[in-house]
CSV table of C-alpha atoms and ligand atoms in Angstrom, one decimal:
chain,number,residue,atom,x,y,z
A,146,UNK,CA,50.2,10.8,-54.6
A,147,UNK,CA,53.7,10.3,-55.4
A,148,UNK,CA,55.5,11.5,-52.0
A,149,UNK,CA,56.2,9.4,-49.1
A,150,UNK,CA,55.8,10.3,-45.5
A,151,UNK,CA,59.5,11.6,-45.3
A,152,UNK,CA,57.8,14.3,-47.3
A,153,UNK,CA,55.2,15.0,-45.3
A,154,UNK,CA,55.7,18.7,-45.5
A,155,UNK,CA,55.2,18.6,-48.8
A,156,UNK,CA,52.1,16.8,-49.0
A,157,UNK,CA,50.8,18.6,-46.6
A,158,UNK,CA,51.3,22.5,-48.5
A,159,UNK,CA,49.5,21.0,-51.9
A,160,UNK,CA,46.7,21.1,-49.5
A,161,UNK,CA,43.5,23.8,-49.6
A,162,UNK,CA,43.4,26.2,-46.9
A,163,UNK,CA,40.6,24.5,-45.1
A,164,UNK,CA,42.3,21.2,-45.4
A,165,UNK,CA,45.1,22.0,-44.5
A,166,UNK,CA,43.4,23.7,-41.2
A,167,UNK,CA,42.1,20.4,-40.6
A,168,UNK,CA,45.3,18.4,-40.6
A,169,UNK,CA,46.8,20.9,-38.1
A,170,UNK,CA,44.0,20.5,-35.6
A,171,UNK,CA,44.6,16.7,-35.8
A,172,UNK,CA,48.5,16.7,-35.9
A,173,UNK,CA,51.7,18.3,-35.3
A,174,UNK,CA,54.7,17.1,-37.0
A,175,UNK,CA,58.6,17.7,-37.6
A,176,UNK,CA,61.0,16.9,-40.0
A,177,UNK,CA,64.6,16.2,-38.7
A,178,UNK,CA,68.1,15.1,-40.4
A,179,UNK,CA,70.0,12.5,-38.3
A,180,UNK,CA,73.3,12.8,-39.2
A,181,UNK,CA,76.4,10.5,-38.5
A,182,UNK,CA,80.0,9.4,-40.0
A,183,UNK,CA,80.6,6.3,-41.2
A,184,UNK,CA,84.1,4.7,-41.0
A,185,UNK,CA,85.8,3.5,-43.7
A,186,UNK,CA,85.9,0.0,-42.4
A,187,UNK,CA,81.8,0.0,-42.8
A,188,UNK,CA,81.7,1.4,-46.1
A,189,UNK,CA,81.3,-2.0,-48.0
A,190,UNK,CA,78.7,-3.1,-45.7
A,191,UNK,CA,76.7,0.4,-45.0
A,192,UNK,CA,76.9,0.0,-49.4
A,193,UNK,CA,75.7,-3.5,-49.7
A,194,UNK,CA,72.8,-3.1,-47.0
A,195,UNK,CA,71.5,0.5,-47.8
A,196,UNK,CA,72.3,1.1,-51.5
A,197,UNK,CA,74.9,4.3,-50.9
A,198,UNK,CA,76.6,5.9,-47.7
A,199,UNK,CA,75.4,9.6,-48.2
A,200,UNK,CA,71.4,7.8,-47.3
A,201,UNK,CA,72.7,6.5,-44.0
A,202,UNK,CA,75.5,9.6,-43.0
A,203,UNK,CA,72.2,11.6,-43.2
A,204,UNK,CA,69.0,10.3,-42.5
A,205,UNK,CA,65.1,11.8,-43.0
A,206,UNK,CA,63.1,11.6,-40.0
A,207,UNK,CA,59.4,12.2,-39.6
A,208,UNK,CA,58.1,12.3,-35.9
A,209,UNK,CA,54.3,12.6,-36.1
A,210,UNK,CA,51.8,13.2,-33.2
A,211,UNK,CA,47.6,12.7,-33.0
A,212,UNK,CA,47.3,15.7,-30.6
A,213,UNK,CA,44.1,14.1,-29.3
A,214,UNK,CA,44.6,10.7,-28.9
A,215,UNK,CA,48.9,11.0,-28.1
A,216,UNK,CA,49.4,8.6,-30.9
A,217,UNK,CA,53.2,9.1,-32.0
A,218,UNK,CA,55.2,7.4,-34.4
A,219,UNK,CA,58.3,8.0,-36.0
A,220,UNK,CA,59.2,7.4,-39.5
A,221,UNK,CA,62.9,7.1,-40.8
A,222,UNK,CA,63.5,7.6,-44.7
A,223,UNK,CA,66.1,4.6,-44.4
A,224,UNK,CA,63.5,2.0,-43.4
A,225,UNK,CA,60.0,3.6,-45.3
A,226,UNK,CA,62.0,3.3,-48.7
A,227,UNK,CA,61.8,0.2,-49.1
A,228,UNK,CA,59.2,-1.2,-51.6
A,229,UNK,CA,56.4,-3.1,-49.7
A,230,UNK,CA,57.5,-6.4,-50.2
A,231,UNK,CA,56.2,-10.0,-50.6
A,232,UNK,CA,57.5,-13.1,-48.7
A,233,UNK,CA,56.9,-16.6,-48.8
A,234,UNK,CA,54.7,-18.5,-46.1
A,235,UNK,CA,55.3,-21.1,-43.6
A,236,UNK,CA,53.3,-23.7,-45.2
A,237,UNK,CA,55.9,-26.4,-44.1
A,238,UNK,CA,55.7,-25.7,-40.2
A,239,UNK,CA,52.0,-25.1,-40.5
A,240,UNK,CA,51.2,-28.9,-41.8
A,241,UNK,CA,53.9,-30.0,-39.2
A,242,UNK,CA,51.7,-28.0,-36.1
A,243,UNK,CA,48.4,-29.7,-37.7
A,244,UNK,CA,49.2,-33.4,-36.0
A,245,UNK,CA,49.0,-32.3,-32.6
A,246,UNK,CA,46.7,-29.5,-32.8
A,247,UNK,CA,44.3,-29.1,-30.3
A,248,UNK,CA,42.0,-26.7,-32.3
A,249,UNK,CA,41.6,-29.1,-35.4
A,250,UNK,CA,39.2,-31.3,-32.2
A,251,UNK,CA,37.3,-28.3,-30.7
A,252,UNK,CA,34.4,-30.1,-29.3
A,253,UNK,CA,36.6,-32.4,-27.4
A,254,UNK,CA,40.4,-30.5,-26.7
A,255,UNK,CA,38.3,-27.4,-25.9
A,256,UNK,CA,36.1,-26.0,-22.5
A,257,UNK,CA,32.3,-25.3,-23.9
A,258,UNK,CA,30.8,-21.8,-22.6
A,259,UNK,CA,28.4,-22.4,-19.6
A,260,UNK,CA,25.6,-21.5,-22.5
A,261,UNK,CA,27.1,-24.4,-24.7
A,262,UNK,CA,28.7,-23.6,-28.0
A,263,UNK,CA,27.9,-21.3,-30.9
A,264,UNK,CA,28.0,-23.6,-34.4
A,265,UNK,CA,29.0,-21.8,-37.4
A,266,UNK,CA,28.7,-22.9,-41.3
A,267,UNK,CA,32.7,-23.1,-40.6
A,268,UNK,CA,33.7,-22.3,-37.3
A,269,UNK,CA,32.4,-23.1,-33.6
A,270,UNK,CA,33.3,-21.4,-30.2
A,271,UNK,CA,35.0,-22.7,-27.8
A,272,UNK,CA,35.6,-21.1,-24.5
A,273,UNK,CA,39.1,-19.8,-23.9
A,274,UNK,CA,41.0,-21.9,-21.0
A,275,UNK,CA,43.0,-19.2,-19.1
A,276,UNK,CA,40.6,-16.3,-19.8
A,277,UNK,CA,41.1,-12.4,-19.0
A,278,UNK,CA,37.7,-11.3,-18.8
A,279,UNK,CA,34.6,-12.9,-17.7
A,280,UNK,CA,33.4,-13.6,-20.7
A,281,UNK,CA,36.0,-14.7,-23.1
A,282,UNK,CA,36.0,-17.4,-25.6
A,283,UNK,CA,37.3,-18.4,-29.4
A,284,UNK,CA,35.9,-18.6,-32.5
A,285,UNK,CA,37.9,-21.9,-33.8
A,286,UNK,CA,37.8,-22.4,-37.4
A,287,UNK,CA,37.4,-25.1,-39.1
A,288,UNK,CA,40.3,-24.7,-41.2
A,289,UNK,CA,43.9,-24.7,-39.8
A,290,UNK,CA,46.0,-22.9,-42.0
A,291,UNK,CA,45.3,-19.4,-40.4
A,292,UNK,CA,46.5,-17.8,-43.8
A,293,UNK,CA,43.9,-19.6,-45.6
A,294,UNK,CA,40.8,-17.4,-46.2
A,295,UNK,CA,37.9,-16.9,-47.8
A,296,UNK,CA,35.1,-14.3,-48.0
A,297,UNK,CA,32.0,-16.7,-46.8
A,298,UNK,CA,34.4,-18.0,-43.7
A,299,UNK,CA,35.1,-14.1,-43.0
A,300,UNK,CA,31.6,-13.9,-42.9
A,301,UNK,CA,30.6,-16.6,-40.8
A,302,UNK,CA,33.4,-16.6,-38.0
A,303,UNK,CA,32.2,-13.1,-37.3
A,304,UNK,CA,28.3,-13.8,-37.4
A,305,UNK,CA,29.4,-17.0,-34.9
A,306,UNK,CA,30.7,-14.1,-32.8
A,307,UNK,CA,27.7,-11.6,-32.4
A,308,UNK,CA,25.7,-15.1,-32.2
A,309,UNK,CA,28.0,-15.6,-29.1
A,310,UNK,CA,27.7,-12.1,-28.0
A,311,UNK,CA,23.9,-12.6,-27.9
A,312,UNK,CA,23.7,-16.1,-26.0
A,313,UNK,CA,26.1,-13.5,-23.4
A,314,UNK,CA,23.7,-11.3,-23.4
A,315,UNK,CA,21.0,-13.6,-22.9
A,316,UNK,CA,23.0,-15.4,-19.8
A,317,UNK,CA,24.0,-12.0,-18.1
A,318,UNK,CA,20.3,-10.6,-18.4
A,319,UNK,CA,19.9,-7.5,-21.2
A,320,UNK,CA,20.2,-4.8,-19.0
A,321,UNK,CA,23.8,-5.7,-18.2
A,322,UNK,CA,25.6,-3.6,-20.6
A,323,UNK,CA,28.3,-5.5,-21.9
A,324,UNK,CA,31.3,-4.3,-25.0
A,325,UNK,CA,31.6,-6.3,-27.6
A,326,UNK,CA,35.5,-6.8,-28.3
A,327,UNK,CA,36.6,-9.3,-31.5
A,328,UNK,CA,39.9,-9.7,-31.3
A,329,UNK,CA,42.5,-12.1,-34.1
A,330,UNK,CA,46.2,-12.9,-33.3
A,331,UNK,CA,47.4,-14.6,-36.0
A,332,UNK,CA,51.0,-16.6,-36.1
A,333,UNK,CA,52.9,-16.2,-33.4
A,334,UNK,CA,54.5,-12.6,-34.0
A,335,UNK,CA,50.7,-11.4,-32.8
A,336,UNK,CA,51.2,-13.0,-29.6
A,337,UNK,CA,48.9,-16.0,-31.1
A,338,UNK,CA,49.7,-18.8,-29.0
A,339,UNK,CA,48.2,-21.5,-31.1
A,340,UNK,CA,48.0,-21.6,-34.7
A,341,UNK,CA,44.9,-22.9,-35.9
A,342,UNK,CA,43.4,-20.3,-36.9
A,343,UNK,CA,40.8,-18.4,-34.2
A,344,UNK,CA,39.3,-15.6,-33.5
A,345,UNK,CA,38.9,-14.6,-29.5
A,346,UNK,CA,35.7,-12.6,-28.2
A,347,UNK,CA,36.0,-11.0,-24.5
A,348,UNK,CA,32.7,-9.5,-23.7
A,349,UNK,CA,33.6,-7.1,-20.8
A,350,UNK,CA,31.3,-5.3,-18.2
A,351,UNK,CA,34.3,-2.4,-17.8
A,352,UNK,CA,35.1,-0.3,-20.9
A,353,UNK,CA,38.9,-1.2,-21.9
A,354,UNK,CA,41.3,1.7,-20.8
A,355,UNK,CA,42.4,2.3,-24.7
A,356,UNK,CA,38.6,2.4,-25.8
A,357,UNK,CA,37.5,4.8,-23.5
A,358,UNK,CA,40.0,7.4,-24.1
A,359,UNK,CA,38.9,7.3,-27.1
A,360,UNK,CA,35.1,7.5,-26.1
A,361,UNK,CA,36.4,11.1,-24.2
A,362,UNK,CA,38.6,11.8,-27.2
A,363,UNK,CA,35.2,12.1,-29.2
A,364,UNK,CA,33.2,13.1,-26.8
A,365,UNK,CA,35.5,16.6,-26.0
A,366,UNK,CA,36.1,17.0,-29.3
A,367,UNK,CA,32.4,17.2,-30.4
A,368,UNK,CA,32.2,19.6,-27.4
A,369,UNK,CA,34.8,21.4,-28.6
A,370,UNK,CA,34.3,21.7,-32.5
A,371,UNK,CA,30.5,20.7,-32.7
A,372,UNK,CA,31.4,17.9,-35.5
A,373,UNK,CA,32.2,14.2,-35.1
A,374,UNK,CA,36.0,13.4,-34.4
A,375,UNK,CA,35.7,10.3,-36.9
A,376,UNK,CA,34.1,11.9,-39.7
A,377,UNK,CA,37.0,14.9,-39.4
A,378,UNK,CA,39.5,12.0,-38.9
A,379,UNK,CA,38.4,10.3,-42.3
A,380,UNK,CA,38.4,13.9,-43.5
A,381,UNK,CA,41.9,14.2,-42.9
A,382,UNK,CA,43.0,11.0,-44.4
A,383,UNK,CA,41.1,12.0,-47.1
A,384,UNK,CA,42.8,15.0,-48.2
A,385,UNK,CA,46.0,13.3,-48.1
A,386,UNK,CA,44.9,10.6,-50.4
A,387,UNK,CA,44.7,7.9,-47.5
A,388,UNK,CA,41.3,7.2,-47.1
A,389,UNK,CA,38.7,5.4,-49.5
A,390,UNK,CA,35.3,3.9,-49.5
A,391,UNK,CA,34.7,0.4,-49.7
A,392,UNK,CA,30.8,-0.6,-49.8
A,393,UNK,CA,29.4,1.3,-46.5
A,394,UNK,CA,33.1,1.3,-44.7
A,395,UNK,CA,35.4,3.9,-44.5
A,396,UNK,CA,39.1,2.5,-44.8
A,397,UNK,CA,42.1,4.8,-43.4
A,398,UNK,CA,45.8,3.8,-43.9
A,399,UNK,CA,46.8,5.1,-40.7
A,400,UNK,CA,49.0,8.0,-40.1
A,401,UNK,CA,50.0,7.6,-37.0
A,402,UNK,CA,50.2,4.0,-36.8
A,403,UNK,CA,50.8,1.6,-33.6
A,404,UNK,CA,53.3,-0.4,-35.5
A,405,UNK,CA,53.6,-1.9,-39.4
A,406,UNK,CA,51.4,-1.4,-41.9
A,407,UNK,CA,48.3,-0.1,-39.7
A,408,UNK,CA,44.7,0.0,-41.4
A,409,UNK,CA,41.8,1.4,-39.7
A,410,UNK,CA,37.7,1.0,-40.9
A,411,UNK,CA,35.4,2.8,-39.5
A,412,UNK,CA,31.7,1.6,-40.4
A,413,UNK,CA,27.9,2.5,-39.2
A,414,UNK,CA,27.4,-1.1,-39.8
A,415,UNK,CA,25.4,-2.4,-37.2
A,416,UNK,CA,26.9,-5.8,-36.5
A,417,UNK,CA,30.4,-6.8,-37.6
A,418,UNK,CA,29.5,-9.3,-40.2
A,419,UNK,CA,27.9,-6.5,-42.4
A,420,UNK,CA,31.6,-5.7,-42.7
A,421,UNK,CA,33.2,-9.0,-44.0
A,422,UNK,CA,33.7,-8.0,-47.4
A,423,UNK,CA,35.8,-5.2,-46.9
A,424,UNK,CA,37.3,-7.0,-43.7
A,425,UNK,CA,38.0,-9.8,-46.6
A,426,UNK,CA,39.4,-7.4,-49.5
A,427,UNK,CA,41.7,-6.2,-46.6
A,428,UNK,CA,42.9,-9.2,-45.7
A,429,UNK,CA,43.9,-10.8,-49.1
A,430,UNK,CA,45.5,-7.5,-50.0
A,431,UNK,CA,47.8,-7.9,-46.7
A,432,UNK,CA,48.2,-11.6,-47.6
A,433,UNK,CA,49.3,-10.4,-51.0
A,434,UNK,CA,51.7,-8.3,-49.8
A,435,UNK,CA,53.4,-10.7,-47.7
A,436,UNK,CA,52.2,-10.1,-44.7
A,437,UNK,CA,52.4,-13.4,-42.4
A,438,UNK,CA,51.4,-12.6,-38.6
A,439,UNK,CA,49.0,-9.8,-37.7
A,440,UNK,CA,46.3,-8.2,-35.3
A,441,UNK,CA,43.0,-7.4,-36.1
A,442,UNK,CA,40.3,-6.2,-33.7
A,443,UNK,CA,36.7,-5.1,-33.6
A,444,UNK,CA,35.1,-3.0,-31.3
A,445,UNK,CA,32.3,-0.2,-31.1
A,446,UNK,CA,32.9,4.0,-30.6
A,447,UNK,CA,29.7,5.8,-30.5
A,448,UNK,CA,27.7,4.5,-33.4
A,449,UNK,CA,30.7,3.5,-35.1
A,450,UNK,CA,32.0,-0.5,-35.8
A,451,UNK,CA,35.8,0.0,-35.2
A,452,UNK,CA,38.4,-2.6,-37.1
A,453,UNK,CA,42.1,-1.9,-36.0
A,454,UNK,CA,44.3,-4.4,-38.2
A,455,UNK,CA,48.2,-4.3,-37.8
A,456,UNK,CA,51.2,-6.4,-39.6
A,457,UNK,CA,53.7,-7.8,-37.0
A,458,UNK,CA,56.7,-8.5,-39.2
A,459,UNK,CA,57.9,-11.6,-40.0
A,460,UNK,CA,57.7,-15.3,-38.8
A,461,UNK,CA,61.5,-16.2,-39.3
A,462,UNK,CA,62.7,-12.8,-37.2
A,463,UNK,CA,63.4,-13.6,-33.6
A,464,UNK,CA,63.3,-10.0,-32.7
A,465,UNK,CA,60.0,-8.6,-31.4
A,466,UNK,CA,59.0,-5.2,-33.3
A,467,UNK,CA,57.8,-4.0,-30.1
A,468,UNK,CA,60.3,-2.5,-27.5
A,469,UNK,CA,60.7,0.1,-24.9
A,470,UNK,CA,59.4,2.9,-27.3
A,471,UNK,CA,56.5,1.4,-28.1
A,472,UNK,CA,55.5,0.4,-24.7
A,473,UNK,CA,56.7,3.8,-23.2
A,474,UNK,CA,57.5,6.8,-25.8
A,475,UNK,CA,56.3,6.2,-29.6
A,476,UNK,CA,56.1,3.6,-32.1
A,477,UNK,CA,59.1,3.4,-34.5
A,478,UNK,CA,57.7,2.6,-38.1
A,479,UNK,CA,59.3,1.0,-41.1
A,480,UNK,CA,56.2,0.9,-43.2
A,481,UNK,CA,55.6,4.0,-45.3
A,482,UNK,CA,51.7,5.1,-45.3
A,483,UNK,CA,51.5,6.8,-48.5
A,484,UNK,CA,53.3,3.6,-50.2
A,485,UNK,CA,50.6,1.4,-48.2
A,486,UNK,CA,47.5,3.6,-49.4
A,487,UNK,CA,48.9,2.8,-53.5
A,488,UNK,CA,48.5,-1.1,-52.9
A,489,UNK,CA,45.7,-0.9,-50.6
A,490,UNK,CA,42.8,0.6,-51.9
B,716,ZN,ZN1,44.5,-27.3,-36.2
């Protein structure tokens, strides 16, 4: 597909009847101009930043809305036209981090569970110090450098966490239902506070807020429409040349993502190490791109393995990419899903 999301509207007309039907149950979405006058004084500037005047005096904006979920983001031709780029890594303040770092000594700078610890091939759990659920602990890998991976650690730190899950499970007694959240921060743009690298596992007896609107998201909508809201979600995607299949996962570049680059697999897997290798292939594509800091998390809808994995700009920016929109109105997105889907899949 050669359009962007500025041309949504476009896109969106090449598609068949029924298709198209499909997109407009899932979203509604406008096109708007943004216009402005630059002064003469900025003229240089406005030229040397953003290529020509008449691109920033009037600017293409997309504001797209999941009508189930209330996902919104807003797109602005200025910022999505940008190629996806590729940076450099950190690999200096990384080995500087490494003499002090707690996580590099796990079994002795780290609490153990009350059930012990969960050994990996290269990983082992730790439980988390300040913790936010009863049951919340780390998957600490062995190797530092969070942006060092490889398919057989992906693997293993996430069959170390459904071990974990299970020595929970044992502990609390079976019939205690309990929901199985992975979650990575990784660098400090994530909201990572340490960076070896580690995965966190909270194992909660209350369904998250954001999880179980989306359990009654599915639920009405099978109600309503007698077919499953992530199979017509994929559907969607699909027709707009955002979705593919990798092994038994679904992959969706995200159209109405929380914030940069957002990727979404949905999987019947049954346990999320099934799903390494596309996890994996994900990963090194984002690494590829240049991505330093991101969130990834893992958690179960229905029958469904959900993984939720978002770029968080990068290391050397002070700002944070989330502000009062975000956290109140819609997420403002500089990362164009269209260009995404072209490198991604
Ligand atoms: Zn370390």
């Amino acid at each position: 597909m050669k359009h962007g999301i500025t041309e949504l509207d476009k896109i969106v007309d090449t598609l068949s009847g029924e298709a198209r039907e499909l997109f407009n149950r899932f979203y509604s979405f406008e096109i708007y101009t943004g216009s402005q006058k630059i002064t003469a004084e900025m003229e240089d500037w406005v030229k040397k930043r953003f290529g020509s005047v008449e691109r920033v005096e009037k600017q293409r904006i997309v504001s797209i809305k999941n009508k189930f979920t209330g996902e919104h983001s807003l797109f602005n031709g200025l910022r999505t036209d940008r190629p996806v780029e590729s940076k450099s890594t950190i690999e200096q303040e990384e080995r500087k981090e490494k003499e002090k770092c707690l996580f590099c000594n796990p079994e002795k700078q780290t609490p153990a569970d009350v059930f012990g610890r969960v050994r990996g091939k290269y990983c082992i759990t730790g439980s988390n110090i300040a913790k936010y659920d009863s049951f919340h602990s780390l998957i600490i890998f062995n190797e530092h450098n969070p942006l060092e991976i490889k398919r057989e650690w992906i693997e293993d730190y996430l069959r170390t966490g459904e071990r974990w899950f299970e020595e929970v499970r044992k502990c609390e007694g079976e019939k205690k239902l309990l929901q199985k959240f992975f979650l990575w921060n990784c660098l400090w743009r994530s909201g990572a506070s340490i960076i070896h690298g580690h995965i966190q596992l909270t194992a909660s007896r209350m369904r998250y807020g954001k999880l179980e609107v989306l359990d009654k998201v599915a639920a009405d909508y099978k109600r309503e429409f007698n077919t499953g809201y992530i199979e017509d979600l994929y559907k969607v995607h699909h027709s707009l040349g955002l979705a593919s299949e990798h092994k038994a996962e679904r992959v969706l570049v995200y159209l109405t993502p929380v914030k940069e680059k957002e990727i979404i697999v949905v999987s019947k897997a049954r346990r999320s190490d099934e799903m390494a290798d596309t996890i994996y292939g994900l990963l090194k594509k984002y690494l590829d791109m240049g991505v330093q800091s991101f969130n990834l998390a893992i958690f179960q809808l229905g029958d469904y393995h959900i993984v939720r994995l978002v770029d968080r700009g990068s290391l050397a920016d002070r700002n944070s990419d989330i502000g009062a929109m975000e956290l109140y109105a819609a997420s403002v997105i500089s990362s164009d899903p269209f260009k995404l889907a072209q490198v991604s899949f």
